[in-house]
mmCIF file of C-alpha atoms in Angstrom:
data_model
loop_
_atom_site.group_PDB
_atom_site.id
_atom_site.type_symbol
_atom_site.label_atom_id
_atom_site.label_comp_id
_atom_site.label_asym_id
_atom_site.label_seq_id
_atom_site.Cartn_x
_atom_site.Cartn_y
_atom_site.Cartn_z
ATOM 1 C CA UNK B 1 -14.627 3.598 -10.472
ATOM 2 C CA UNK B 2 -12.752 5.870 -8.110
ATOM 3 C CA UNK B 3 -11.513 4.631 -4.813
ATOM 4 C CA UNK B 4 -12.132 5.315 -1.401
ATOM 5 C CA UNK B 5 -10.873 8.942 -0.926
ATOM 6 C CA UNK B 6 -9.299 10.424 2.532
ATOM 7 C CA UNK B 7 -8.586 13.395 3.529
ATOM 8 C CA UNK B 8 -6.490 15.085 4.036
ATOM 9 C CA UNK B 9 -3.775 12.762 3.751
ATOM 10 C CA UNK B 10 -1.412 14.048 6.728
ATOM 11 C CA UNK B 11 -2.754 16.095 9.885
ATOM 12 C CA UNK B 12 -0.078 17.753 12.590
ATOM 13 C CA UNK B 13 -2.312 18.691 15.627
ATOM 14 C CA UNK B 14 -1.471 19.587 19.236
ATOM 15 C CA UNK B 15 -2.951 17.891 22.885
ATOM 16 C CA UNK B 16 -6.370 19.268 23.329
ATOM 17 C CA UNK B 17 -6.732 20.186 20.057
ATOM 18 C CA UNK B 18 -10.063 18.229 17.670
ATOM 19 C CA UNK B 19 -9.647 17.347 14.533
ATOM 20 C CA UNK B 20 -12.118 16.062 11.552
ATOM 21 C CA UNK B 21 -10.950 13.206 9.023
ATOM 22 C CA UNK B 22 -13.117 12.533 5.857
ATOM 23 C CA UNK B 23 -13.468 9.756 3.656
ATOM 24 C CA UNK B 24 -15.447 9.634 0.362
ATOM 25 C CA UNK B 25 -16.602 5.913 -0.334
ATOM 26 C CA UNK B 26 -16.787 4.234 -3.491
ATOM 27 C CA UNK B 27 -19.813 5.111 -5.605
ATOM 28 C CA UNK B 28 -22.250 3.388 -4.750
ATOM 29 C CA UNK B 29 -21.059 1.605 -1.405
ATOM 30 C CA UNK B 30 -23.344 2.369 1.093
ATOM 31 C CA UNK B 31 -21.033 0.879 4.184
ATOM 32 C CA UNK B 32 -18.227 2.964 5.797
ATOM 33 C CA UNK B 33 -16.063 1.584 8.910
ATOM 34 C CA UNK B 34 -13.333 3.685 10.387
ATOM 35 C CA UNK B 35 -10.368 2.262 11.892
ATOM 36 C CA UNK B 36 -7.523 2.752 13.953
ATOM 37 C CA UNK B 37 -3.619 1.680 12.704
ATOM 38 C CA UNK B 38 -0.958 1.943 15.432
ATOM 39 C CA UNK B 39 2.531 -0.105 15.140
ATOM 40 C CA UNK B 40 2.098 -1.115 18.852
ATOM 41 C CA UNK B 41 -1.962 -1.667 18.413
ATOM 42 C CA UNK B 42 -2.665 -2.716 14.846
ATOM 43 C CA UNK B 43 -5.971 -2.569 13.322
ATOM 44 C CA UNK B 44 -8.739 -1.751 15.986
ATOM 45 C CA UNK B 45 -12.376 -0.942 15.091
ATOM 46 C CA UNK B 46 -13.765 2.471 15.626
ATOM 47 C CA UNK B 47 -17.312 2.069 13.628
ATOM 48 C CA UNK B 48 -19.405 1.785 10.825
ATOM 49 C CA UNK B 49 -22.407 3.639 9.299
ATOM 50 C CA UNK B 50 -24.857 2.475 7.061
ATOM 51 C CA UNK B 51 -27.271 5.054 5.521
ATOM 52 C CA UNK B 52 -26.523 7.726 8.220
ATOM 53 C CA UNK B 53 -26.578 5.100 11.332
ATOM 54 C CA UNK B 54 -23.729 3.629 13.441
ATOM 55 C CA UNK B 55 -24.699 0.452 13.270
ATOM 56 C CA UNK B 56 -21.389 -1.211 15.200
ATOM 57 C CA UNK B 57 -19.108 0.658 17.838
ATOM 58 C CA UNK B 58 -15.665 -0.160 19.050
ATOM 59 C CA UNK B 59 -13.944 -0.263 22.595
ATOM 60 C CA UNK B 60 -12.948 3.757 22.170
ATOM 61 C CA UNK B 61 -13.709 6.509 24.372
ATOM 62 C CA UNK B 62 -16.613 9.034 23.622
ATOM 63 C CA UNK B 63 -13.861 11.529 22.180
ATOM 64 C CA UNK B 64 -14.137 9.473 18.833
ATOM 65 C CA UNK B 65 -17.326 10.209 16.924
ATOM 66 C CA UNK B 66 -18.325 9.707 13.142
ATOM 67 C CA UNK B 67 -21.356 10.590 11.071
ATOM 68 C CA UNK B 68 -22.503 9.763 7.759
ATOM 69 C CA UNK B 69 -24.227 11.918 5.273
ATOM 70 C CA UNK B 70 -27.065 10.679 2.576
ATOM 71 C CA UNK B 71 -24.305 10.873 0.104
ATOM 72 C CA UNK B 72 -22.733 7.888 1.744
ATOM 73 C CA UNK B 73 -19.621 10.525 2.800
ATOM 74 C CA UNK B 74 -18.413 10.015 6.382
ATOM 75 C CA UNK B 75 -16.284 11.696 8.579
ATOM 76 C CA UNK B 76 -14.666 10.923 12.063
ATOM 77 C CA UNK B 77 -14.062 13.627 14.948
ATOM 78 C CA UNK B 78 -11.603 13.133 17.398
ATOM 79 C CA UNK B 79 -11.910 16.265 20.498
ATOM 80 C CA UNK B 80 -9.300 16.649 23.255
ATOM 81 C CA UNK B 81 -6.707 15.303 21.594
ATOM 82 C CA UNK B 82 -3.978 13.215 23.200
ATOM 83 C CA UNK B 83 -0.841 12.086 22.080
ATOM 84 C CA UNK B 84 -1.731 8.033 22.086
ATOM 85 C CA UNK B 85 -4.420 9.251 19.388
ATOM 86 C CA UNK B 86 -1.418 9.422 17.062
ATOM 87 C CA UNK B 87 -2.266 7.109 14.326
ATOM 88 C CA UNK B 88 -3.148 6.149 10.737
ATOM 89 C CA UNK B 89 -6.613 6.742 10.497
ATOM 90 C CA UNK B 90 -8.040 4.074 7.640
ATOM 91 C CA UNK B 91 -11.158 4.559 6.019
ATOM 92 C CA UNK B 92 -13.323 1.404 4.126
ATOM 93 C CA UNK B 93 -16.255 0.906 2.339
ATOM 94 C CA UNK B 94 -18.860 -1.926 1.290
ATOM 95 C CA UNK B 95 -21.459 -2.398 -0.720
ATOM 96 C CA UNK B 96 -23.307 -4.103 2.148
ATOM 97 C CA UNK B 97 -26.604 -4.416 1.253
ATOM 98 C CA UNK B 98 -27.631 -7.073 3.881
ATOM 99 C CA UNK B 99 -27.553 -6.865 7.839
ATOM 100 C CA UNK B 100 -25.077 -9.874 8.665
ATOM 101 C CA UNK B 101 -23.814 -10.197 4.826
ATOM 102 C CA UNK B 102 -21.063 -12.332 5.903
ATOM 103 C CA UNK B 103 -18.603 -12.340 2.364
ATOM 104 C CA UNK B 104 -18.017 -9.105 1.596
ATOM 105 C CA UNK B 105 -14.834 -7.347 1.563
ATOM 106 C CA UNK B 106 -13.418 -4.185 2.700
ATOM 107 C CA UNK B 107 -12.598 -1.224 0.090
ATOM 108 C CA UNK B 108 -9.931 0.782 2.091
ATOM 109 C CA UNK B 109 -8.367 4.443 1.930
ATOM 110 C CA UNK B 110 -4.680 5.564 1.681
ATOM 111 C CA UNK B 111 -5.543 6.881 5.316
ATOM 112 C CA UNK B 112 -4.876 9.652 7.150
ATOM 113 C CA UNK B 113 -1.878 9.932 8.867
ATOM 114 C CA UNK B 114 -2.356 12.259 12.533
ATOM 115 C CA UNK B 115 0.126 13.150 14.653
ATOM 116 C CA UNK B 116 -0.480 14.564 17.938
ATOM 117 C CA UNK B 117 2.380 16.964 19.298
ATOM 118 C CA UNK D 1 -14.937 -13.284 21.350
ATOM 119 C CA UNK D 2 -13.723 -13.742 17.945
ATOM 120 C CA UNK D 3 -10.136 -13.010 17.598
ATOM 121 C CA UNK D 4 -6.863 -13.875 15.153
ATOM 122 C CA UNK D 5 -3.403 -14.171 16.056
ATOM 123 C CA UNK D 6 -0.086 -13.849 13.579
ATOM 124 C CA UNK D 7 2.871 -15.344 15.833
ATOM 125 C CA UNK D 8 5.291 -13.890 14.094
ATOM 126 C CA UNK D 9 6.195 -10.032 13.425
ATOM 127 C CA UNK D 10 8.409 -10.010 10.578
ATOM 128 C CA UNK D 11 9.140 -12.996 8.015
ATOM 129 C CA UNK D 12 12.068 -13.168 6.083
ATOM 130 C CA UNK D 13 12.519 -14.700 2.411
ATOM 131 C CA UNK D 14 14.494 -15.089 -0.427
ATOM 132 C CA UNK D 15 12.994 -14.564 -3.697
ATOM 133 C CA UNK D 16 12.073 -17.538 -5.899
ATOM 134 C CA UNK D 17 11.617 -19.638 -1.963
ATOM 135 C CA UNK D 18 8.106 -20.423 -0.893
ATOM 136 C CA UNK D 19 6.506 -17.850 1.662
ATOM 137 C CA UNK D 20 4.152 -18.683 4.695
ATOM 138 C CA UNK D 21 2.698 -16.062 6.789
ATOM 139 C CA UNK D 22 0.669 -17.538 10.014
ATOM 140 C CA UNK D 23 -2.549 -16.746 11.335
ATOM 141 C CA UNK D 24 -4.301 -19.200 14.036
ATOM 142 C CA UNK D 25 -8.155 -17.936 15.042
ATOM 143 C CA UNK D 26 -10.534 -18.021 17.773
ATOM 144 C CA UNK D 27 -14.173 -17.854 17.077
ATOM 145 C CA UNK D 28 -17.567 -19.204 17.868
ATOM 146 C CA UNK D 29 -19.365 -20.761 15.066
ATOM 147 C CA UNK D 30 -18.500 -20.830 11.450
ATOM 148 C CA UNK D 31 -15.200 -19.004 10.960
ATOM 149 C CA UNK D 32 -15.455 -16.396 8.089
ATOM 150 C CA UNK D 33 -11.543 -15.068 7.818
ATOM 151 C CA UNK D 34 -9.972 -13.055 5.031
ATOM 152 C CA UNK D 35 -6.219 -11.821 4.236
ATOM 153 C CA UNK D 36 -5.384 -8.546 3.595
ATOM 154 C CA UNK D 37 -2.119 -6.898 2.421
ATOM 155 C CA UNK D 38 -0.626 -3.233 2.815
ATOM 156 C CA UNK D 39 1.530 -1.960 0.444
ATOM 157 C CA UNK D 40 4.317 1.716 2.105
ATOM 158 C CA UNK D 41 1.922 4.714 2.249
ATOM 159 C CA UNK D 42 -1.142 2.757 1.162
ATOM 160 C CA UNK D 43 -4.510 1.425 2.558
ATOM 161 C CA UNK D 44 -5.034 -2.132 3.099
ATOM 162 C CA UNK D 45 -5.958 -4.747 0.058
ATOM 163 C CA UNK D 46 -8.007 -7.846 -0.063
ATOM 164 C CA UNK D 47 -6.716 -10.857 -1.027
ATOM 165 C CA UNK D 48 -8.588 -13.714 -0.538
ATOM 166 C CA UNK D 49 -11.196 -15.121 1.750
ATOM 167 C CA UNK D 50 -12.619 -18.308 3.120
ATOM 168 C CA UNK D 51 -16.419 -18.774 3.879
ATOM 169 C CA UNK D 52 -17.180 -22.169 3.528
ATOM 170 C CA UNK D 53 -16.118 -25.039 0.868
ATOM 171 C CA UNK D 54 -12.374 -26.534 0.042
ATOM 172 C CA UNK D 55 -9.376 -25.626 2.229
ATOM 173 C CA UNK D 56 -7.487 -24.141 -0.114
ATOM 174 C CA UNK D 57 -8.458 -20.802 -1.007
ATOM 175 C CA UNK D 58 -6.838 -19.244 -3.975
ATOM 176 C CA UNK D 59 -6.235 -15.333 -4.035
ATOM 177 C CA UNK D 60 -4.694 -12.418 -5.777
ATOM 178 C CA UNK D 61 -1.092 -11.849 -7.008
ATOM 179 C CA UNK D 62 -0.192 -15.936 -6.638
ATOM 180 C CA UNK D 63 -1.326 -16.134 -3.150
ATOM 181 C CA UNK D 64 -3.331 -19.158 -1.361
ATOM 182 C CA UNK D 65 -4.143 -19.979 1.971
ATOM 183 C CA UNK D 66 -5.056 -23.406 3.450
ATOM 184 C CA UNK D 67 -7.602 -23.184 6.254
ATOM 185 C CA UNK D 68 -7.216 -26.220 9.158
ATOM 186 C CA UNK D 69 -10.376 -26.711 11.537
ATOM 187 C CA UNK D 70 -8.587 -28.777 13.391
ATOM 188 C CA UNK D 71 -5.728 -26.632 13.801
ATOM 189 C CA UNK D 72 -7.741 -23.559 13.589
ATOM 190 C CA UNK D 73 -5.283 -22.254 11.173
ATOM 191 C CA UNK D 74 -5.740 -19.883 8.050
ATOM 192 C CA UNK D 75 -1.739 -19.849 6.889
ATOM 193 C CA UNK D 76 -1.409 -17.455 3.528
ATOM 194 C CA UNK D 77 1.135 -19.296 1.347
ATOM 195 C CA UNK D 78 2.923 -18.566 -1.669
ATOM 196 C CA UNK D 79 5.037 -20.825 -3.561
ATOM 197 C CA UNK D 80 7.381 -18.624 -5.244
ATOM 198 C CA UNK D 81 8.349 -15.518 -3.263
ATOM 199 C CA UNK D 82 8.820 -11.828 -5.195
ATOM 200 C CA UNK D 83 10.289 -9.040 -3.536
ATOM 201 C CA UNK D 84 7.394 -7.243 -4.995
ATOM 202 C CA UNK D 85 5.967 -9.185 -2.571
ATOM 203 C CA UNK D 86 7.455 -7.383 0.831
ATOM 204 C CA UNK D 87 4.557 -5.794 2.603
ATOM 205 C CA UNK D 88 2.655 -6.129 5.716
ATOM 206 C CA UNK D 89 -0.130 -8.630 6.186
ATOM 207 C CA UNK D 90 -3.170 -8.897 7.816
ATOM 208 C CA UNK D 91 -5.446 -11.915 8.904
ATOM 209 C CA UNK D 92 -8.996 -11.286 9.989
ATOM 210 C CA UNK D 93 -12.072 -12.684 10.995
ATOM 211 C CA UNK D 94 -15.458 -11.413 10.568
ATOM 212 C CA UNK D 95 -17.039 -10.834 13.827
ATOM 213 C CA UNK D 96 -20.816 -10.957 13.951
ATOM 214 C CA UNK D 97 -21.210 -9.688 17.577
ATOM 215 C CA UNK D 98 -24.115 -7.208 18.320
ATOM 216 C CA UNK D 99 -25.988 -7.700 15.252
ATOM 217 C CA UNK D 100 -23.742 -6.451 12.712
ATOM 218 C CA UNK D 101 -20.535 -7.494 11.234
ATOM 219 C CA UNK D 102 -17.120 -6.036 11.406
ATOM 220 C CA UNK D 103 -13.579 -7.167 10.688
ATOM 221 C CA UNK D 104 -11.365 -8.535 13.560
ATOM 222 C CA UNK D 105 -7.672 -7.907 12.170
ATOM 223 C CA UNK D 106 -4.614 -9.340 13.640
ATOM 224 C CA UNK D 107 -1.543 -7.510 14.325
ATOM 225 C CA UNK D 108 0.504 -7.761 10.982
ATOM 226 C CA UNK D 109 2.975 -9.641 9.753
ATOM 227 C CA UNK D 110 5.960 -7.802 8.050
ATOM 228 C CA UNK D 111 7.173 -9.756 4.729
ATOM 229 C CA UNK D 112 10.430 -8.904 3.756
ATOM 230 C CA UNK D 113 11.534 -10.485 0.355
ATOM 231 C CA UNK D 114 15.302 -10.630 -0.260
ATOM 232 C CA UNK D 115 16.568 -10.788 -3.669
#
């Protein structure tokens, strides 16, 4: 089976710019949570989707949105950019299957590196 | 709120010694916590996980971890160190808030194997 694909794999954008990320789950994983890699920050939780619906939101500002299509694909927007969004963006997918399945583990993208200018 | 913490940012070993890489957690309930590791230029991968049953919890690529109620520890252990091995690891804990689970990760823990 393929991995979870990002792309691309490197942005460059400027302040007040938006940018899209996308990430291609594994086949049949249903589950995709975004999240946020800074050196300062580490990990933090954006959100996840499950069959086209956020079902679980981080502690970020409205600027970050995310959908999911019926193919299980998801992207992330970021608008107005600013130059703390600089980050490695980190894609991962579950099978999930159950609401509080409480064992399974994360599938993750290569990421997708953005740097704000 | 659950949460993990690594005390340390950066371990250093020399190949062939045991590793330890420290995580201590915070959670209400049953603690569900995993390890992850990320290898230069590449997503994060599992390694092992504890739900429920003996303390030592036996993972990928030679790695354990021993998890401590009463120390609310989940140390990742090793007992022969690689420099294969140098990466940056993650401890997390599932967090079950609002309905729906995510992953709580910790801040990383550099490895840095020395031949």
């Amino acid at each position: 089976k393929a991995g979870v694909t990002q792309t691309p794999r490197y942005l460059i954008k400027t302040r007040g710019q938006q940018v899209t990320l996308s990430c291609s789950p594994i086949s049949g994983h249903r589950s995709v949570s975004w999240y946020q890699q800074t050196p300062g920050q580490g990990l933090q939780f954006l959100f996840e989707y499950f069959s086209e619906t956020q079902r679980n939101k981080g502690n970020f500002p409205g600027r970050f949105s995310g959908r999911q299509f019926s193919n299980s694909r998801s992207e992330m927007n970021v608008s107005t950019l600013e130059l703390g969004d600089s980050a490695l963006y980190l894609c991962a997918s579950s099978p999930t299957r159950e609401r509080r399945a409480t064992n399974e583990k994360l599938f993750f993208g290569s990421g997708t590196q953005l740097s704000v200018l | 709120a659950q949460s993990v913490a690594q005390p340390e940012d950066q371990v250093n070993v020399a190949e062939g010694n045991p590793l330890t890489v420290k995580c201590t957690y915070s959670v209400s309930g049953n603690p569900y916590l995993f390890w992850y590791v990320q290898y230069p230029n590449r997503g994060l991968q599992f390694l092992l996980k504890y739900i429920t049953g003996d303390n030592l919890v036996k993972g990928s690529y030679g790695f354990e971890a021993e998890f401590n109620k009463s120390q609310t520890s989940f140390h990742l252990k090793k007992p022969s160190a690689l420099v294969s091995d140098s990466a940056l690891y993650f401890c997390a804990v599932r967090d079950m808030s609002g309905g729906y689970n995510k992953l709580i990760f910790g801040a990383g823990t550099r490895l840095a194997v020395h031949p």
